[in-house]
CSV table of C-alpha atoms in Angstrom, one decimal:
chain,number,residue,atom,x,y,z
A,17,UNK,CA,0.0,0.0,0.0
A,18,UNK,CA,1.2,3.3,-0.6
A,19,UNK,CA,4.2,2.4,-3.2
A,20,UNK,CA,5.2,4.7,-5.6
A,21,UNK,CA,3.5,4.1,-9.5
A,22,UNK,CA,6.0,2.4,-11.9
A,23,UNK,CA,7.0,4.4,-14.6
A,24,UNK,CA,8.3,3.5,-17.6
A,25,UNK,CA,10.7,5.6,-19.0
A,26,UNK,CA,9.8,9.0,-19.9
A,27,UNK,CA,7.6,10.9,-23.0
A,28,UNK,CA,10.3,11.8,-25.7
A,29,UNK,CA,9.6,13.7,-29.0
A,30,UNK,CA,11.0,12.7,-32.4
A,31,UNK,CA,12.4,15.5,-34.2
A,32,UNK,CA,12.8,13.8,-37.2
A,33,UNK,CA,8.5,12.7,-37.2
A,34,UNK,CA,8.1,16.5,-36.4
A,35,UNK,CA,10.3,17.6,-39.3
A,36,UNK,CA,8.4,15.3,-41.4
A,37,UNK,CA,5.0,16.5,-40.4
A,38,UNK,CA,6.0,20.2,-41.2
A,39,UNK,CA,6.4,19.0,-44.6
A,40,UNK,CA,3.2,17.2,-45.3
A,41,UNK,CA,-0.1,18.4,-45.9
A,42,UNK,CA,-1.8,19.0,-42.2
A,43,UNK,CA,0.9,17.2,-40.9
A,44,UNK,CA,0.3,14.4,-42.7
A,45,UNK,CA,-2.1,12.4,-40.1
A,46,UNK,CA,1.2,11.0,-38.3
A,47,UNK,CA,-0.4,12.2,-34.6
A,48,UNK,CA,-3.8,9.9,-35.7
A,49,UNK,CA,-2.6,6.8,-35.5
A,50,UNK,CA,-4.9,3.8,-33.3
A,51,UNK,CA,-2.7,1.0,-33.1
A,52,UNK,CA,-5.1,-0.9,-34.4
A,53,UNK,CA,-2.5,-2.6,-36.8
A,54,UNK,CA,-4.5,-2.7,-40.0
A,55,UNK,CA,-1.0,-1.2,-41.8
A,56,UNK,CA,0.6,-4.0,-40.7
A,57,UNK,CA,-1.6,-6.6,-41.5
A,58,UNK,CA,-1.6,-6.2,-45.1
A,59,UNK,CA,2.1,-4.8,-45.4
A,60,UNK,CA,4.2,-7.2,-47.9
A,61,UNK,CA,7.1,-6.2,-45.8
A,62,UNK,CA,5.7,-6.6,-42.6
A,63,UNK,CA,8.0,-8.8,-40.6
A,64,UNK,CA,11.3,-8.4,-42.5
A,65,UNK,CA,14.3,-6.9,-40.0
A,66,UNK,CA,11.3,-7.3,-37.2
A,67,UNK,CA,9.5,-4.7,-38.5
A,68,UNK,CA,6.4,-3.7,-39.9
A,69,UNK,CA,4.3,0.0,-40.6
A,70,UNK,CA,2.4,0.4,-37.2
A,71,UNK,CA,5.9,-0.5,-35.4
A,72,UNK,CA,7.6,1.6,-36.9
A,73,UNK,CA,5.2,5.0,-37.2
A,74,UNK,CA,5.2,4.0,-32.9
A,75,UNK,CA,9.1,4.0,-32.7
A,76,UNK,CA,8.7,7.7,-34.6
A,77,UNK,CA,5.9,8.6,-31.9
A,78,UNK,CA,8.3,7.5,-28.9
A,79,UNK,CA,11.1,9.6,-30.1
A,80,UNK,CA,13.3,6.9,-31.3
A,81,UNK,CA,15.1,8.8,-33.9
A,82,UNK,CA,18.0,6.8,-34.3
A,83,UNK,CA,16.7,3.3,-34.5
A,84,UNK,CA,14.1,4.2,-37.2
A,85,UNK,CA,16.8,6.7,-39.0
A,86,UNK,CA,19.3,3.7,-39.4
A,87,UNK,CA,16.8,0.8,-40.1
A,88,UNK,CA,17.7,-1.3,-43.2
A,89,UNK,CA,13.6,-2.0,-43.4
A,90,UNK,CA,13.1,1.6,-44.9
A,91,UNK,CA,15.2,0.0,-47.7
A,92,UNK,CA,12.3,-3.2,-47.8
A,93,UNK,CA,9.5,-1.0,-47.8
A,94,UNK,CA,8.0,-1.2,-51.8
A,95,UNK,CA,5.9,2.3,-50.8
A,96,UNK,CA,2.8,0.4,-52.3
A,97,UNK,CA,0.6,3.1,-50.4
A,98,UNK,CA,-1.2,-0.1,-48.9
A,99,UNK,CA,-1.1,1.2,-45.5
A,100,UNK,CA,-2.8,4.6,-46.4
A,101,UNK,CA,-5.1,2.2,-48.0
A,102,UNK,CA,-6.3,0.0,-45.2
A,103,UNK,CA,-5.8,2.5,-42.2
A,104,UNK,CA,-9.0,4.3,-40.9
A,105,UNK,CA,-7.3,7.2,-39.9
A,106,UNK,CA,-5.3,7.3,-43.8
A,107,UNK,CA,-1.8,7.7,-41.9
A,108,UNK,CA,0.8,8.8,-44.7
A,109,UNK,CA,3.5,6.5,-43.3
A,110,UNK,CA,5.0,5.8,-46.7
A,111,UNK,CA,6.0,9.9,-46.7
A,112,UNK,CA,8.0,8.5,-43.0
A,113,UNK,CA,9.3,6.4,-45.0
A,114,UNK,CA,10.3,8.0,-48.0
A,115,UNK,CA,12.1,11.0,-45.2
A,116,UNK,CA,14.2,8.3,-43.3
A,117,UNK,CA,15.9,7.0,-46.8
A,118,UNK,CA,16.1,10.7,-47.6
A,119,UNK,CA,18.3,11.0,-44.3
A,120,UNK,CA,21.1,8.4,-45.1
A,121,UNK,CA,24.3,9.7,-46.4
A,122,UNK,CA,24.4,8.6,-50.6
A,123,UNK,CA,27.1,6.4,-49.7
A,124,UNK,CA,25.5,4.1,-47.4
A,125,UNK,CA,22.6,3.5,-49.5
A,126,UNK,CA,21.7,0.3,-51.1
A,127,UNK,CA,24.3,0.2,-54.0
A,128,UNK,CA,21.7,-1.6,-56.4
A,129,UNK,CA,18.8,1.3,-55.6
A,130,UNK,CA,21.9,3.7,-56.7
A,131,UNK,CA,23.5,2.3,-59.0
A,132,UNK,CA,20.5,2.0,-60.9
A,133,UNK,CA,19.4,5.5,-60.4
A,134,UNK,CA,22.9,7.1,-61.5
A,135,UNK,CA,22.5,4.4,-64.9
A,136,UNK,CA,19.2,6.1,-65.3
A,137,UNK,CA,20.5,9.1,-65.3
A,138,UNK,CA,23.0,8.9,-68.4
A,139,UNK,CA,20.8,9.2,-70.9
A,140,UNK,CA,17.3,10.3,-72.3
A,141,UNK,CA,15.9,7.1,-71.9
A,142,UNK,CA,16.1,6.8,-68.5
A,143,UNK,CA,16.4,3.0,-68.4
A,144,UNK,CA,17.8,1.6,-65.1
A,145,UNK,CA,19.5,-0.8,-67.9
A,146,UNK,CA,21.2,1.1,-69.6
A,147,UNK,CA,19.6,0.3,-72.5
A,148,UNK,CA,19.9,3.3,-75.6
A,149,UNK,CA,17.2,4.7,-77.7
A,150,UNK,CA,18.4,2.3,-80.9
A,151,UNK,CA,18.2,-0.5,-78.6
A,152,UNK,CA,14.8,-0.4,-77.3
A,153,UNK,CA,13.5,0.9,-80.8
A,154,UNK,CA,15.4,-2.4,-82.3
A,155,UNK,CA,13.5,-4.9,-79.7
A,156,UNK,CA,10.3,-3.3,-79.7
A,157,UNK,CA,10.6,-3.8,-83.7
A,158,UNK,CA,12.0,-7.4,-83.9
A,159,UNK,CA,9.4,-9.0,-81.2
A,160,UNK,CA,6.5,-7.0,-82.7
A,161,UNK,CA,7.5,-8.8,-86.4
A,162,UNK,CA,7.5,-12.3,-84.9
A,163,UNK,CA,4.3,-12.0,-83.0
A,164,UNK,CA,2.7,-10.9,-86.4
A,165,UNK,CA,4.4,-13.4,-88.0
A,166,UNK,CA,3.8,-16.1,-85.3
A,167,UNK,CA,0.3,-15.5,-84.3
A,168,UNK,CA,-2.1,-14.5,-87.8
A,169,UNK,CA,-4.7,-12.9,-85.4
A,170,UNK,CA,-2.4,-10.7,-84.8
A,171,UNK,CA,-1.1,-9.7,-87.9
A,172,UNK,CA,-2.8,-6.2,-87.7
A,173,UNK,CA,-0.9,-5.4,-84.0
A,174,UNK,CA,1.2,-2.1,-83.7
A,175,UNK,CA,3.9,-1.2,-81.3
A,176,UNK,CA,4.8,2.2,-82.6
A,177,UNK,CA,7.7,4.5,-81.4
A,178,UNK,CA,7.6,7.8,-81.5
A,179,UNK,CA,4.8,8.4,-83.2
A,180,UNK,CA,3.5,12.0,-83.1
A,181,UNK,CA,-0.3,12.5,-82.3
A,182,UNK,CA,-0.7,9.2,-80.7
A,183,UNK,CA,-3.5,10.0,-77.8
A,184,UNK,CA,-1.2,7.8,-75.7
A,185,UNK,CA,2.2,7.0,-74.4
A,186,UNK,CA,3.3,4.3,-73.1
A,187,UNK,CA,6.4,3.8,-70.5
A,188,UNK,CA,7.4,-0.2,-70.3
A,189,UNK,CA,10.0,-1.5,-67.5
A,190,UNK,CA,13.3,-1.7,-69.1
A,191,UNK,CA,14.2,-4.8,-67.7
A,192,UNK,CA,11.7,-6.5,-69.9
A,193,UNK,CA,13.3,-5.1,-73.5
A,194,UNK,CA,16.7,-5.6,-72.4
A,195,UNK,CA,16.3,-9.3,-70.5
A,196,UNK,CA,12.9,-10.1,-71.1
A,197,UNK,CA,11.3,-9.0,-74.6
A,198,UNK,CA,8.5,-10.9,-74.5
A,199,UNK,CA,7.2,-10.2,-71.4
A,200,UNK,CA,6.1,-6.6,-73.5
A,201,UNK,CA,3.5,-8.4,-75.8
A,202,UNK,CA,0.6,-9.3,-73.6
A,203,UNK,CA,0.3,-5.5,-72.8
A,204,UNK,CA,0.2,-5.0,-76.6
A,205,UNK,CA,-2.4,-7.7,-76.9
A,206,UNK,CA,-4.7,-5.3,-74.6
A,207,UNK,CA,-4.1,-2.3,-76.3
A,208,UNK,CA,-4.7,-3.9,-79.5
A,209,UNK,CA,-8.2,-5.6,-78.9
A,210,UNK,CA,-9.4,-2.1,-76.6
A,211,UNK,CA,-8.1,0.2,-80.1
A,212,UNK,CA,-6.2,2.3,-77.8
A,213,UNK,CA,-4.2,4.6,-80.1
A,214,UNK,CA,-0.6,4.3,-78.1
A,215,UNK,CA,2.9,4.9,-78.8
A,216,UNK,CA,6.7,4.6,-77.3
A,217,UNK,CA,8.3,7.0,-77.2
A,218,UNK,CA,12.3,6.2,-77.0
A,219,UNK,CA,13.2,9.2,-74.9
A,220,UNK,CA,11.7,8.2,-71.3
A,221,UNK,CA,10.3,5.1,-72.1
A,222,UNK,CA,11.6,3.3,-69.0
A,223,UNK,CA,9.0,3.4,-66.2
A,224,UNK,CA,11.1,2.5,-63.4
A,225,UNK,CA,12.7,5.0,-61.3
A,226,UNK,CA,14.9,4.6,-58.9
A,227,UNK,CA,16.3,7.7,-58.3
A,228,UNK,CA,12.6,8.2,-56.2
A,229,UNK,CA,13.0,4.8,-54.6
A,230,UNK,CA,16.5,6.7,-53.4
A,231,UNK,CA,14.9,9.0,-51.7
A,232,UNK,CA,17.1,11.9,-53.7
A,233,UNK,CA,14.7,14.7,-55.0
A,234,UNK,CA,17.0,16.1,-57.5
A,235,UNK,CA,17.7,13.0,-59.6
A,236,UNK,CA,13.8,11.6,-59.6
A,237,UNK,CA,12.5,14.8,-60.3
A,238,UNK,CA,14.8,14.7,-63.5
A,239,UNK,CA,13.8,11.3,-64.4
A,240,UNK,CA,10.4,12.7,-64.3
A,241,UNK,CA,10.3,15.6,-66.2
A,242,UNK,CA,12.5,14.1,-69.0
A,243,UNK,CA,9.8,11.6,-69.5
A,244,UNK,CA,6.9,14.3,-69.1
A,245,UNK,CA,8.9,16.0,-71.1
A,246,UNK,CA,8.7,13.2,-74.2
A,247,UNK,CA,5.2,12.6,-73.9
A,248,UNK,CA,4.6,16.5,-75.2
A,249,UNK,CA,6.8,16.6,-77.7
A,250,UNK,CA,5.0,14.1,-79.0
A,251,UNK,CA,1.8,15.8,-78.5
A,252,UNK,CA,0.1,13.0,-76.5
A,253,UNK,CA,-2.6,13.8,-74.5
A,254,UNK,CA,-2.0,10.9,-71.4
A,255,UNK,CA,0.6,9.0,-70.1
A,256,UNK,CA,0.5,5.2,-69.3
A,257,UNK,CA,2.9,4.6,-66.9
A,258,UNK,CA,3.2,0.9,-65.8
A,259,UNK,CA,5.2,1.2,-63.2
């Protein structure tokens, strides 16, 4: 009778969740969180280093700026969106997420995300790849013949580059024209039996960016507008990206 209450450490506030909610739109929600672990449940990296969205948003709550600012699971996180999805209070823990890469030094990055970004990087196309404007025109021209050739009911099938006018543009994954050609018809196939009037166009036509994925606004911002930048020069009115 009479003993003092047990208390468990003390109330800490993260600087970093603060500096992140300054940013966002009406702070971006980070304050609303329930516990209720709905991110969590239908996370695809939810268990990977011990981790998972609700986890760590709570770690950012407690003040535990270093642990969640040196985590290799902001590295796993795919920034699906999944979390906003599912969570009542629509939580923007991806934009957390996206902040904490954004805080490691360039260097200690994963060297595959960079790597890939600074390949992107050297020319129009922006393929990850490395692949060149000739090179993705040549594929997209060799595996459209044989599937014409191949497959009659497809004879009439276009996969056009650069086409001016075109009401769409279409990005593909350069992984697929470089290691994977085929893996680019199906998408054809529906384009072809809905009529969609599509293009490539060879500048931009890679849909992956990893410079985002980096976290490094510069660089993805560049990736972005070069592609923007092809789908009005070709006078397209949308742009399909795939990825």
């Amino acid at each position: 009778m009479g003993e003092a209450a047990v208390k468990i450490g003390r109330k800490h506030k993260s600087v970093f969740k603060n500096k992140v909610m300054e940013i966002l739109p009406d702070g971006g929600n980070l304050n609303a969180c329930l516990t209720c672990g709905a991110c969590a449940s239908g996370c695809p990296a939810t268990g990977l280093e011990g981790m998972d969205p609700r986890k760590f948003l709570r770690m950012a709550a407690l003040g535990m700026d270093e642990e969640i600012l040196t985590s290799d699971w902001v590295w796993m996180c795919s920034m699906c969106q999944r979390c906003i999805y599912v969570c009542p209070m629509e939580i923007n823990i991806p934009q957390l997420v996206f902040y904490a890469r954004q805080s490691w030094a360039r260097e200690d990055k994963p060297k595959g995300i960079v790597g890939s970004c600074d390949m992107a990087l050297r020319n129009d196309t922006c393929s990850a790849m490395g692949a060149t404007e000739e090179d993705f025109e040549f594929v997209v021209e060799d595996v459209l013949e044989e599937y014409q050739e191949a497959q009659p009911e497809f004879a009439e099938m276009t996969a056009d580059v650069n086409r001016e006018g075109a009401m769409y543009v279409l990005n593909q994954n350069s992984r697929e024209p470089v290691t994977e050609p085929d893996e680019m018809v199906p998408l054809w196939k529906i384009l072809h039996l809905a009529g969609a009037d599509w293009t490539y166009s060879s500048k931009g036509f890679a849909a992956e960016n990893y410079c985002m994925f980096m976290a490094e606004d510069e660089t993805w911002e560049k990736i972005v507008r070069t592609k923007a930048k092809a789908v009005d020069d070709l006078g397209a009115k949308y742009w399909l990206n795939t990825e």
